[in-house]
Short mmCIF file of C-alpha atoms and ligand atoms in Angstrom, two decimals:
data_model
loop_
_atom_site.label_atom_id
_atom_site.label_comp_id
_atom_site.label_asym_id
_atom_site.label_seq_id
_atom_site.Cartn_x
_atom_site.Cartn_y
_atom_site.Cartn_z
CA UNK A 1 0.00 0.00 0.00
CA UNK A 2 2.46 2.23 0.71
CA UNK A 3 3.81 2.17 -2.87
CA UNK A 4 0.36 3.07 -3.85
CA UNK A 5 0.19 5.88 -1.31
CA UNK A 6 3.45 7.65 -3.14
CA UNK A 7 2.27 7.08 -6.62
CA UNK A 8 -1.24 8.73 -5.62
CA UNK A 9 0.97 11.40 -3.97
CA UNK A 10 2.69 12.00 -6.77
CA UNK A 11 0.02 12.43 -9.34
CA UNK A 12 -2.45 14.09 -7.42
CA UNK A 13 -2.39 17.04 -9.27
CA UNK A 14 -2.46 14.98 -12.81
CA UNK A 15 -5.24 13.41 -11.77
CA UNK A 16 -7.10 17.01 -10.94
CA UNK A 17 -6.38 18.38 -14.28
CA UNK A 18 -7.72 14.77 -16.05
CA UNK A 19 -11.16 15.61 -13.75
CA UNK A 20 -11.49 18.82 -15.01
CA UNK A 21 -11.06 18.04 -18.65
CA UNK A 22 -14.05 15.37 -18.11
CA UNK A 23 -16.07 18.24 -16.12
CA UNK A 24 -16.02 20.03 -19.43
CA UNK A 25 -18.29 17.43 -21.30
CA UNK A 26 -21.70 18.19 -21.59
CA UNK A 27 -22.74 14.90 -20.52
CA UNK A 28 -26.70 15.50 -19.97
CA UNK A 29 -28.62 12.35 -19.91
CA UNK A 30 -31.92 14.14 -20.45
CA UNK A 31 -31.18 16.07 -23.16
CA UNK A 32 -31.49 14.57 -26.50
CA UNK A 33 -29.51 17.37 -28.44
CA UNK A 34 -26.57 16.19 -26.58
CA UNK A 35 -26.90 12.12 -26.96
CA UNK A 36 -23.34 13.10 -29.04
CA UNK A 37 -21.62 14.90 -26.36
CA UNK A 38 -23.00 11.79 -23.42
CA UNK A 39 -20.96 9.35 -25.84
CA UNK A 40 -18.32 11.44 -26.15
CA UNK A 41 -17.85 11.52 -22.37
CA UNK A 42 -18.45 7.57 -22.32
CA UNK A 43 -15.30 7.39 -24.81
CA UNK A 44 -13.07 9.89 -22.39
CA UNK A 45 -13.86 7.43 -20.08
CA UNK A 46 -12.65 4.28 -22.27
CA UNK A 47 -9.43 6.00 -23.39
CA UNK A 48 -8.92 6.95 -19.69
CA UNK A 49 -9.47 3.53 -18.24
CA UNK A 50 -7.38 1.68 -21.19
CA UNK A 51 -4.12 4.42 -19.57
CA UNK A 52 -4.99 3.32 -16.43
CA UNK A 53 -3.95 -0.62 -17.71
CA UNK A 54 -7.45 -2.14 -17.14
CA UNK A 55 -8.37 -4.89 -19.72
CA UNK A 56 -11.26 -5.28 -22.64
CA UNK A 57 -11.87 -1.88 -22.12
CA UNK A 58 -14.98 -1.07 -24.25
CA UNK A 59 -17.98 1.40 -25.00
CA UNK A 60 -21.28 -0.94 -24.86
CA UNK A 61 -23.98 -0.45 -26.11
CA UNK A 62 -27.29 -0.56 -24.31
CA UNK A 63 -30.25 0.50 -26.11
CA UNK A 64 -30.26 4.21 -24.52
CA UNK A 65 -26.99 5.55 -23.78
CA UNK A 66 -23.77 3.70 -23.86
CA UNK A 67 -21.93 2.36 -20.71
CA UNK A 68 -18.36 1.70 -20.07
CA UNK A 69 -16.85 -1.51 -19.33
CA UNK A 70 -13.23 -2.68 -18.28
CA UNK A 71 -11.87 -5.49 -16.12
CA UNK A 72 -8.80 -6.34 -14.36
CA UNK A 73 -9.25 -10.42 -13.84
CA UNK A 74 -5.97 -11.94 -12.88
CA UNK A 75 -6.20 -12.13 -8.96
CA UNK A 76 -7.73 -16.17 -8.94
CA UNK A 77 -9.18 -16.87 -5.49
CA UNK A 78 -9.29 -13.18 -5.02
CA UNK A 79 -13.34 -11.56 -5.02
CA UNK A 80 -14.01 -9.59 -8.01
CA UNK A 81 -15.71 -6.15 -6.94
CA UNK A 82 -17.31 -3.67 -9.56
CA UNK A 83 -16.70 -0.39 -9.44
CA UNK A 84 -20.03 1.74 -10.70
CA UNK A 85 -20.13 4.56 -11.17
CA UNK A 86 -22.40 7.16 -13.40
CA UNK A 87 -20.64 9.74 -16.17
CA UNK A 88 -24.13 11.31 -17.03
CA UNK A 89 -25.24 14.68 -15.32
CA UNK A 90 -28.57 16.51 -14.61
CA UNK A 91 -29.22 19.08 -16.39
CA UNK A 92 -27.57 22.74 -15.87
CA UNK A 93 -30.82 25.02 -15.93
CA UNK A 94 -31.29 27.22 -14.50
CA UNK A 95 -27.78 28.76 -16.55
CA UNK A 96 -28.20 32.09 -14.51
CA UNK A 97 -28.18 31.38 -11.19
CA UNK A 98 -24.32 29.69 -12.11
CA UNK A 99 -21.65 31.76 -10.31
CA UNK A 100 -19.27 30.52 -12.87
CA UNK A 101 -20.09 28.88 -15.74
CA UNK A 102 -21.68 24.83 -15.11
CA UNK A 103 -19.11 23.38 -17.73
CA UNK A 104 -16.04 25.53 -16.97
CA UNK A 105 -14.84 24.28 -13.89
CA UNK A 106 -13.44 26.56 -11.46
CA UNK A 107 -11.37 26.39 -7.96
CA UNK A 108 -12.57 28.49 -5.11
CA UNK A 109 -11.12 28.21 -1.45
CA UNK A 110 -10.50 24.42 -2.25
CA UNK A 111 -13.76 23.47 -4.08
CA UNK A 112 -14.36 22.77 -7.00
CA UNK A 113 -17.45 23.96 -8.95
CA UNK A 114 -19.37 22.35 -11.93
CA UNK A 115 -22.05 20.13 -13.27
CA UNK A 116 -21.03 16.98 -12.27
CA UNK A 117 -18.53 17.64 -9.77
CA UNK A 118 -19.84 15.79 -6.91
CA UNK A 119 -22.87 13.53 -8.57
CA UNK A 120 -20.86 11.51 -9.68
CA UNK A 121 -17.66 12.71 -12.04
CA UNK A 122 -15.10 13.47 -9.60
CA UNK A 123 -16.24 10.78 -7.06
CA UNK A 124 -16.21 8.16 -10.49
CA UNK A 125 -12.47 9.78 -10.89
CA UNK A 126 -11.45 8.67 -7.52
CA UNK A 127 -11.93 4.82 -8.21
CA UNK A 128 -9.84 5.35 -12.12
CA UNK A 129 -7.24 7.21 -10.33
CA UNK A 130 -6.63 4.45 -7.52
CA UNK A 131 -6.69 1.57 -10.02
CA UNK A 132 -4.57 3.46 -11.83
CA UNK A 133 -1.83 3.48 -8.86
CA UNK A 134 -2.24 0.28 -7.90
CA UNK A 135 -1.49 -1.24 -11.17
CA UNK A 136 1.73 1.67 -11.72
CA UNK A 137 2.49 0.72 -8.19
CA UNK A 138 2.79 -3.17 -7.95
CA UNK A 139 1.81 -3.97 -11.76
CA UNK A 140 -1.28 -5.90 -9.96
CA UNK A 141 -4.14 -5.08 -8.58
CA UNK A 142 -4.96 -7.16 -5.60
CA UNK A 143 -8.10 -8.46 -6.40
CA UNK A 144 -10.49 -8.75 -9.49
CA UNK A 145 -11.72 -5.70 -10.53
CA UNK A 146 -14.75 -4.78 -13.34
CA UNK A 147 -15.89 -1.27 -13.82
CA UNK A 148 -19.22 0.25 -15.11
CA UNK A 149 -20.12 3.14 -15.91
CA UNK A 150 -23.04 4.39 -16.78
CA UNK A 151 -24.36 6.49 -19.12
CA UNK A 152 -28.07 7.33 -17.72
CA UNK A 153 -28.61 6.76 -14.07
CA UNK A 154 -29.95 10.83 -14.12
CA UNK A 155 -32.66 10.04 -16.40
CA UNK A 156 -34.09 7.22 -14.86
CA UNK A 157 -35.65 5.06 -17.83
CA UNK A 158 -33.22 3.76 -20.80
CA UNK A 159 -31.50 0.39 -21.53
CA UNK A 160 -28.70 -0.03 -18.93
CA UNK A 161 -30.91 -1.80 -16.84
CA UNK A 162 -32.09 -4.59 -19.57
CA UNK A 163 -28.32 -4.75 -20.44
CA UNK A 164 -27.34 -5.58 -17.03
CA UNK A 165 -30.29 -8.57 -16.92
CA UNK A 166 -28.60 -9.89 -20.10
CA UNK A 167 -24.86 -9.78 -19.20
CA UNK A 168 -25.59 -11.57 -15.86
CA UNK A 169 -22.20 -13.36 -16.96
CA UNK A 170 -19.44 -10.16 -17.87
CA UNK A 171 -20.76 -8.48 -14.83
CA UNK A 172 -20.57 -11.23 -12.15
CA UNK A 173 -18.97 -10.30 -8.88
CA UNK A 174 -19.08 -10.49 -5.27
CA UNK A 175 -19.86 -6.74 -4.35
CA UNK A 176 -20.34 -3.37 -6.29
CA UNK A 177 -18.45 -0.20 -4.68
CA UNK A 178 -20.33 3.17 -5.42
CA UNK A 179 -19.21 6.37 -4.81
CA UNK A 180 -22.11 8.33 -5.41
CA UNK A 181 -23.36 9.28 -2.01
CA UNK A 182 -23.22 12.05 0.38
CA UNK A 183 -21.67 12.31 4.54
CA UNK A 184 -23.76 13.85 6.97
CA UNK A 185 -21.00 16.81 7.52
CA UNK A 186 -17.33 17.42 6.84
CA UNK A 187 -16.67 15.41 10.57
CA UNK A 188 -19.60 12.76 9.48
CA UNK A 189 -18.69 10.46 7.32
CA UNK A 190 -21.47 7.71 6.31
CA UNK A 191 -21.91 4.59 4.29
CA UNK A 192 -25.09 4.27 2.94
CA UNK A 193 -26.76 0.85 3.56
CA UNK A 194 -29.91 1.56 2.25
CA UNK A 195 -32.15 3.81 -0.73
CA UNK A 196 -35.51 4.39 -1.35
CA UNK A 197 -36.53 3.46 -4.86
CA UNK A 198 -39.26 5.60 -7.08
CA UNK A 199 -42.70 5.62 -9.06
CA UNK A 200 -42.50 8.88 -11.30
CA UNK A 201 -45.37 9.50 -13.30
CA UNK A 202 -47.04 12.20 -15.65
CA UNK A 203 -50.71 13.02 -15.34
CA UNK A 204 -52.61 14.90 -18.12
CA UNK A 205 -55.82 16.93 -17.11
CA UNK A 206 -58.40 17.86 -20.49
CA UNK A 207 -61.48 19.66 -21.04
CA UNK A 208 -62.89 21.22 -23.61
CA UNK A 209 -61.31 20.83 -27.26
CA UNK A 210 -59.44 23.82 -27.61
CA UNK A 211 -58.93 26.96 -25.39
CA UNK A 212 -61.81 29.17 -24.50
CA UNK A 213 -62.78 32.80 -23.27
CA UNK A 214 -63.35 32.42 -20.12
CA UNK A 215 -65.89 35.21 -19.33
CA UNK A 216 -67.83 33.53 -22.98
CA UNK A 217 -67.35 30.14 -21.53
CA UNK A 218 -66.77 30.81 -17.59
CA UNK A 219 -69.53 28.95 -15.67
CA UNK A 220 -69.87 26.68 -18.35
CA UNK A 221 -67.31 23.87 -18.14
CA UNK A 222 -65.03 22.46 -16.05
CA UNK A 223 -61.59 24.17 -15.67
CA UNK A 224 -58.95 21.71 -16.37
CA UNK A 225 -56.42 23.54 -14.12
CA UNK A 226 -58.92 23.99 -11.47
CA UNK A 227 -59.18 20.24 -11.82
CA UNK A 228 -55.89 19.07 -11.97
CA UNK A 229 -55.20 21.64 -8.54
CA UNK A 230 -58.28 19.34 -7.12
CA UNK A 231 -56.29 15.93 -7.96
CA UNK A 232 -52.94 17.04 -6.47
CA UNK A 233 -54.73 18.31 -3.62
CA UNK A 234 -56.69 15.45 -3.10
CA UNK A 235 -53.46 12.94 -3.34
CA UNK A 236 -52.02 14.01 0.05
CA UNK A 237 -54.02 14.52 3.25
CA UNK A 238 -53.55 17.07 6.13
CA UNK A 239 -51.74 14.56 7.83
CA UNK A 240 -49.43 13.98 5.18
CA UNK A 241 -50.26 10.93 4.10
CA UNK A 242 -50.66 9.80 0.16
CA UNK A 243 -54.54 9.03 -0.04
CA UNK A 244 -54.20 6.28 -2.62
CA UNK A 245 -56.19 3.13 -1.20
CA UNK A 246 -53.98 0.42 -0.79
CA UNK A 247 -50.62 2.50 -1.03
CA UNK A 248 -49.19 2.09 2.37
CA UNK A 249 -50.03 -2.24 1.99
CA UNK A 250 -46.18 -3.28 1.28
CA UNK A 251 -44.45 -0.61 3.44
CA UNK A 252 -42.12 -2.30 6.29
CA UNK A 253 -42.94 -0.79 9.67
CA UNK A 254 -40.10 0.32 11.30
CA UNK A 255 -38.80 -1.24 14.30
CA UNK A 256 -38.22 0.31 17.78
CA UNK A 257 -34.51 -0.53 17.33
CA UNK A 258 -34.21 0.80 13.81
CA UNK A 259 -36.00 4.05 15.20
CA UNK A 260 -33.66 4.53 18.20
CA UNK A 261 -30.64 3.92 15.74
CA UNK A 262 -31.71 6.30 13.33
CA UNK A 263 -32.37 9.20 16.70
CA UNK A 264 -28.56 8.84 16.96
CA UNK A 265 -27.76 10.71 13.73
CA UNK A 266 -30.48 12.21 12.99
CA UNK A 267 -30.15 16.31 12.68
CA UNK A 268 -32.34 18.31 14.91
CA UNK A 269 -35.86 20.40 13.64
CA UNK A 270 -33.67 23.40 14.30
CA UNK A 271 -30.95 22.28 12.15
CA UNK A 272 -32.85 21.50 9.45
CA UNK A 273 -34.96 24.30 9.78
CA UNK A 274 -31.85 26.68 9.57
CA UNK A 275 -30.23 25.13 6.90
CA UNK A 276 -33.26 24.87 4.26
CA UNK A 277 -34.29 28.35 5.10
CA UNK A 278 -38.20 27.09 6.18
CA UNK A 279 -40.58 27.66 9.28
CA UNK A 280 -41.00 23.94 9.80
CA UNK A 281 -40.19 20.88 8.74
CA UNK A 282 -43.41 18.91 6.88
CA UNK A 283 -44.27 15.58 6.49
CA UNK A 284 -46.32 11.92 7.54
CA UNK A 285 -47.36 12.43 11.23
CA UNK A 286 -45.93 10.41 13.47
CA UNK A 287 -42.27 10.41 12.26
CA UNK A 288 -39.56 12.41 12.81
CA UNK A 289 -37.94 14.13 9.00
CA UNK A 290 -35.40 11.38 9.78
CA UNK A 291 -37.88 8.30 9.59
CA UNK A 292 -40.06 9.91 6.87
CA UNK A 293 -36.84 10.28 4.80
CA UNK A 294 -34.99 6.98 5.14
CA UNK A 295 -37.98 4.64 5.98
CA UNK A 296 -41.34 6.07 4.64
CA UNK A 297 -42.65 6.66 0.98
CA UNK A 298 -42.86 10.55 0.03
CA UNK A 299 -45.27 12.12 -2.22
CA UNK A 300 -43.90 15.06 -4.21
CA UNK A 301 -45.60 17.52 -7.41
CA UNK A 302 -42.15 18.10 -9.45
CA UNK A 303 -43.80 20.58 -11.88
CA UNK A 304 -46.92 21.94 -13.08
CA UNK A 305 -47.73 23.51 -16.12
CA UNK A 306 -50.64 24.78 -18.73
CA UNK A 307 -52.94 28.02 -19.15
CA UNK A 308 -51.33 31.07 -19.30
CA UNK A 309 -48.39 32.17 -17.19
CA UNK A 310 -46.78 35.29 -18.78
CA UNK A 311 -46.32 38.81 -18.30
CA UNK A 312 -49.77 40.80 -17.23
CA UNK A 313 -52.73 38.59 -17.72
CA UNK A 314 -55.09 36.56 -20.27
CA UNK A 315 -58.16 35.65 -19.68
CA UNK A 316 -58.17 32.15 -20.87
CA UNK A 317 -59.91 28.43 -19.74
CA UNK A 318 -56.85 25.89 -20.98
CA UNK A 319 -58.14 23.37 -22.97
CA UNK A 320 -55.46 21.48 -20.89
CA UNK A 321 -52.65 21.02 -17.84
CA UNK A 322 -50.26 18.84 -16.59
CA UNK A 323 -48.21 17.82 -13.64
CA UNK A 324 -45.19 15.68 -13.23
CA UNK A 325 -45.22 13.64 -10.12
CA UNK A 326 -43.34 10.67 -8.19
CA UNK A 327 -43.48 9.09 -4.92
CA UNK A 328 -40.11 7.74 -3.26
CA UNK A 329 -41.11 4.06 -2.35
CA UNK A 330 -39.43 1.85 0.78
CA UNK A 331 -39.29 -1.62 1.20
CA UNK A 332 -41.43 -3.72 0.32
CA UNK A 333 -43.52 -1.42 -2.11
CA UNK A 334 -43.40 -2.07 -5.75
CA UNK A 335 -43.04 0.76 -8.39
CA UNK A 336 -45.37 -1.26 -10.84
CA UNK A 337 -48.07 -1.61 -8.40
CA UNK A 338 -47.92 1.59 -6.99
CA UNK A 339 -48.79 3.24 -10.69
CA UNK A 340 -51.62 1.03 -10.88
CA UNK A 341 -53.05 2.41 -7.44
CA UNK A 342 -52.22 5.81 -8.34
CA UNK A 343 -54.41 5.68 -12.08
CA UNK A 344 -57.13 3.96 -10.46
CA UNK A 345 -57.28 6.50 -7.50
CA UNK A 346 -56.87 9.69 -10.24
CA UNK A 347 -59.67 7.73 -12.01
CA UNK A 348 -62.07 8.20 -8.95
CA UNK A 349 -61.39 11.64 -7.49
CA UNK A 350 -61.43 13.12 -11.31
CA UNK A 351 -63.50 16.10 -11.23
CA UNK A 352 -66.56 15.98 -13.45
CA UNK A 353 -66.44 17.41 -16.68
CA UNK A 354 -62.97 16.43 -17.55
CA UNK A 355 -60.31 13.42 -17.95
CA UNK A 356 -57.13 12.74 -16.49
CA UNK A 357 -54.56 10.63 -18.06
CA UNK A 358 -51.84 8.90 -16.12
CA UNK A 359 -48.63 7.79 -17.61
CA UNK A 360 -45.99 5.54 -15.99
CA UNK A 361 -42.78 7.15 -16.82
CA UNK A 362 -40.13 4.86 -14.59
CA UNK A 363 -39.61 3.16 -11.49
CA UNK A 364 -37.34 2.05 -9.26
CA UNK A 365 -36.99 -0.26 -6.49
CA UNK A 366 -35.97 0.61 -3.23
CA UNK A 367 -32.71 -1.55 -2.20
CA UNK A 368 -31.48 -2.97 1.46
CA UNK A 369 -28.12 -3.87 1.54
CA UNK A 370 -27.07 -6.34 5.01
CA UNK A 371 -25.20 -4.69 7.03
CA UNK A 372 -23.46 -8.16 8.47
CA UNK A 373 -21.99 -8.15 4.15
CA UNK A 374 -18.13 -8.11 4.87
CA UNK A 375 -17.63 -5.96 2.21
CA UNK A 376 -19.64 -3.26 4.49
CA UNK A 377 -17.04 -3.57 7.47
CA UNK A 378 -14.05 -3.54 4.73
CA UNK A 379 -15.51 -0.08 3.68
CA UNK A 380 -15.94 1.29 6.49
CA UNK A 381 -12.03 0.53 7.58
CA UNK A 382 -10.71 1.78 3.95
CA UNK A 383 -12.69 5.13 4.95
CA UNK A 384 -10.94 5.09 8.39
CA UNK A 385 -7.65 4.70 7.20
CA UNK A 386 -7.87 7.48 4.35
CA UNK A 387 -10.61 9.95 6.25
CA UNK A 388 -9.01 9.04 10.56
CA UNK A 389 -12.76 8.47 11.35
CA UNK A 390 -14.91 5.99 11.03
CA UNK A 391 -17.92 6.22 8.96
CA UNK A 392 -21.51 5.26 10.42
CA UNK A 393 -23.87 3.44 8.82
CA UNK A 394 -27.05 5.04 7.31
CA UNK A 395 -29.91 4.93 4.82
CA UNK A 396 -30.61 7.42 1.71
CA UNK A 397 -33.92 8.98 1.06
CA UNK A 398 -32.17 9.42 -2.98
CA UNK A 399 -31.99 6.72 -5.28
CA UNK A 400 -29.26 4.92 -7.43
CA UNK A 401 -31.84 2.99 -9.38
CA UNK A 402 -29.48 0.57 -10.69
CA UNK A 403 -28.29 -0.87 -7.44
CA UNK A 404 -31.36 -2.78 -7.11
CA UNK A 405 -30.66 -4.72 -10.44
CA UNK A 406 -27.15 -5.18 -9.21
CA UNK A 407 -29.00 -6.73 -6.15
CA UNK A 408 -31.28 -8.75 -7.94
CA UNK A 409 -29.97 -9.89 -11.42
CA UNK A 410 -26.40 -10.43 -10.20
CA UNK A 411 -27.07 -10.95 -6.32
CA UNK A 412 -24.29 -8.40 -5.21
CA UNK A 413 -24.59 -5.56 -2.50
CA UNK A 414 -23.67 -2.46 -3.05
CA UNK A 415 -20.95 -1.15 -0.42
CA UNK A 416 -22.13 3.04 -0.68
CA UNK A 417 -18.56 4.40 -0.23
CA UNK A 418 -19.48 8.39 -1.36
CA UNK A 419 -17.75 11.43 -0.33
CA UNK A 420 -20.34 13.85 -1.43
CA UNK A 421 -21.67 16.63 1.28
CA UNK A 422 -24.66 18.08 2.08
CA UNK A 423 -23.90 21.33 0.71
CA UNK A 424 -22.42 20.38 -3.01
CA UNK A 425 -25.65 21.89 -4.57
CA UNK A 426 -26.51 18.06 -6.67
CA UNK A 427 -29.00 18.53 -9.28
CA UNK A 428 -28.90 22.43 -8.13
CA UNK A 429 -26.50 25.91 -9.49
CA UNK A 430 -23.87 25.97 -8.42
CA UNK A 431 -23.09 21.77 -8.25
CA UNK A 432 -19.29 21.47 -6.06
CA UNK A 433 -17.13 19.11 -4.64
CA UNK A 434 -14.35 19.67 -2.15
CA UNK A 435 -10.63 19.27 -3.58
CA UNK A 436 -9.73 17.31 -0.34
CA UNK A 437 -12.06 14.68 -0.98
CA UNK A 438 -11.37 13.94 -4.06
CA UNK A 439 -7.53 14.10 -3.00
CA UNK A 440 -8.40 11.64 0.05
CA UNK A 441 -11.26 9.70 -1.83
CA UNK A 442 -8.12 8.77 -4.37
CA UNK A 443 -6.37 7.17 -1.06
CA UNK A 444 -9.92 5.77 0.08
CA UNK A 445 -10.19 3.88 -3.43
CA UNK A 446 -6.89 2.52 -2.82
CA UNK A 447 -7.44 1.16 0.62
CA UNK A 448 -10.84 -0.15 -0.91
CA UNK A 449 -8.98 -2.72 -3.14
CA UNK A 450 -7.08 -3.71 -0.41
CA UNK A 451 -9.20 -4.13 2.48
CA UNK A 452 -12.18 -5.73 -0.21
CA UNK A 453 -9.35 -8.02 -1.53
CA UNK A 454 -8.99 -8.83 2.00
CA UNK A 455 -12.53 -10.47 2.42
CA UNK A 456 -13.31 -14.41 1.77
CA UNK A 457 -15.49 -14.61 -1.84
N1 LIG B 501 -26.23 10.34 -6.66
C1 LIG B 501 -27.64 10.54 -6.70
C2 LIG B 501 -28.35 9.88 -5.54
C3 LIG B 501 -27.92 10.35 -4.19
C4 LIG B 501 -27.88 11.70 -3.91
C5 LIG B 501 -27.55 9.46 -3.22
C6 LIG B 501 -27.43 12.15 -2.66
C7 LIG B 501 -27.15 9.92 -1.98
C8 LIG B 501 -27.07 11.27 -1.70
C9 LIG B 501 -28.18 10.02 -8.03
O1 LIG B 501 -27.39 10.46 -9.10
C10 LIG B 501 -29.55 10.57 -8.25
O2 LIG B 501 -29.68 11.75 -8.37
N2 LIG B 501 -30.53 9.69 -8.39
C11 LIG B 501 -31.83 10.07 -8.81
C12 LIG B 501 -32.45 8.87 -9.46
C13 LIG B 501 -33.68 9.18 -10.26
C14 LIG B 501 -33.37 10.01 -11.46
C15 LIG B 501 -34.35 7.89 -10.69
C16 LIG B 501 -32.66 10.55 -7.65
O3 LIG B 501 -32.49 10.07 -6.51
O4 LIG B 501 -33.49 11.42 -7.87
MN1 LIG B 502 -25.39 10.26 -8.74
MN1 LIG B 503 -27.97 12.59 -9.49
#
């Protein structure tokens, strides 16, 4: 290891430089003008990997966006862990509210700023750089090693799932290590044993055929935004609770013991309160933000739109609206079964006079990983030896859809290893990632092969 330390040493700032020219990439998932530029990144990180001296290094193709593959196999008796990671990034909109530009990345006091920063580029660098020392190091690694990357985790639907189901064989391994999580502060480090999963769907509200006057036509028929503010209200009760008959069925109560564990990390009202800039906190009575977050479903509107919403004002009845919605699911809930409740329930509570159409858009399931995996323990000691403190053990209200097809189609856990923080703006203006964990998440990747290489297969 120590060999490895000095080469990391050595290259650190190499290995910044290599980050930043990958930061510049307009890798946006959900943007179909820039399928080009997504490949593009998903070849920087094939030319990247095949320097770094992994094997079969190779763009694949999975019916959406590509993913990258590359293996190290030469350790026998050794586990083989994957290393996943995502090179696709949320979109950078809203451009204005950027201090610096989202694709020019730029240093301030030691962070780094830019789409893709912290979810997931850097954080994916930190696992290429270590394998990279290892093998520059010793000319080995010390255990088997496969790497995917993916090219669409941030949009949710595409084909990398399907192409995981049908290469049960080139992705076999023991464990996956992902780096695409977040600590509770800069003293809290956490591994994540746990993620909710999703149902994210689209509903359409119409009335009449096309748009009308609505002092000609006012009094007459049904609004359709009038409606569709109806559904959403009716969804969600006062007590915070998702009205949909049958939607709570599959949801694992949580234990005494699991409640008392979560009280020991779990931020205060205040806290919370202070750092999100609201009143109160919100949510299903009867649980603290921490529970409702980690262990119960949520119900969330993402975006509404329709009717008029410019400058000064129209009067107009929109023929129709929209909203985009999705509920974070726990364990056991199904994302499939979920939908169903949700378009039979929009069914009933319709408001006369107009439809409502719901469309499934994706799902995900939510994922448990056992804690007694020794690949959880050997994470937590590679994070003690680069961070000097050990990491607890925690659950996600996010989601890293993919994990649960790891879990299911190849039977491995995913050991959450991130180095994200609370304040690195994912998804948000402004997206950042401290220079000192990607420095020490480079030393934590290297201690990863070694302590996982360390476990029995
Ligand atoms: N890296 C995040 C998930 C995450 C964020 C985990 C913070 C832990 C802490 C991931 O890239 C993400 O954004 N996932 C999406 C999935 C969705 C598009 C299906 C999410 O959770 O919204
Ligand atoms: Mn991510
Ligand atoms: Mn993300």
């Amino acid at each position: 290891m120590q060999k490895v330390l000095d080469v990391i040493a050595k290259n650190q700032d190499r290995y910044l430089e290599e980050l930043y020219e990958v930061l510049r990439i307009q890798s946006v998932s959900a943007d179909p003008a820039r399928a080009g530029e997504v490949r593009r990144c998903g070849q920087w990180f094939v030319d990247r990997l095949t320097r770094a001296g992994l094997e079969n290094v190779r763009l694949m193709e999975t019916g959406g966006h590509p993913a990258v593959y590359a293996d190290w196999l030469h350790a026998p008796g050794k586990p083989t862990v994957m290393v996943y990671g995502h090179y696709d990034v949320q979109p950078e909109d809203p451009t204005d509210k950027w201090t610096t530009p989202p694709f020019e990345p730029t240093v301030r006091d030691g962070v780094m700023y830019g789409r893709g920063t912290s979810d997931d580029k850097a954080q994916v660098m930190t696992h290429v750089a270590a394998l990279e020392a290892w093998l520059e190091a010793n000319g080995a690694l010390p255990l088997n090693v496969k790497v995917f990357i993916e090219g669409e985790e941030e949009g949710g639907a595409g084909g990398t799932h399907e192409f995981v189901r049908k290469n049960r064989e080139l992705l076999a391994c023991d464990a996956v290590a992902v780096s695409d999580t977040a600590w509770h502060s800069p003293e809290h480090p956490t591994v994540v044993y746990a993620l909710r999963g999703m149902c994210y769907m689209e509903v359409k509200v119409k009335g009449p055929s096309r748009d009308l006057h609505s002092g000609v036509y006012g009094g007459i028929v049904q609004n359709p935004l009038n409606a569709l503010a109806k559904i959403i209200a009716a969804l969600q009760d006062e007590h915070g609770r998702v009205t949909v008959p049958g939607f709570y069925d599959d949801v694992v109560p949580l234990t005494d013991a699991e409640r008392a564990e979560f009280a020991t990390v779990a931020p205060t009202e205040e806290r919370i309160c202070a750092d999100l800039g609201v009143p109160a906190t919100w949510g299903e009575e009867g649980y603290t933000p921490t529970e409702r977050n980690w262990a119960r479903p949520s119900f969330d509107v993402h975006g509404v739109w329709g009717g008029f919403s410019g400058e000064g004002s129209k009067t107009v009845i929109a023929s129709e609206g929209g909203f985009k919605v999705s509920t974070r699911l726990v364990a056991n809930q199904d994302g499939k079964k979920v939908f169903e409740a949700f378009k039979a329930h929009v069914a009933r509570i319709c408001p006369p006079g107009v439809t409502a159409e719901v469309k499934f858009l994706h799902a995900a399931t939510p994922v448990m990983v056992p804690t007694s995996s020794p690949f959880m323990a050997a994470g937590q000691r590679a994070f003690e030896s680069a961070f000097g403190r050990r990491p607890t053990l925690v659950r996600e209200g996010a989601s890293i859809p993919i994990t649960a097809t790891f879990l299911e189609a190849l039977k491995a856990p995913s050991i959450m290893v991130g180095y994200g923080l609370p304040g690195d703006n994912i998804h948000s203006p402004n997206e950042n990632f401290r220079i000192e964990h990607f420095r020490k998440g480079i030393v934590c990747g290297a201690w990863l092969l070694d302590e996982f290489s360390r476990v029995e297969p």
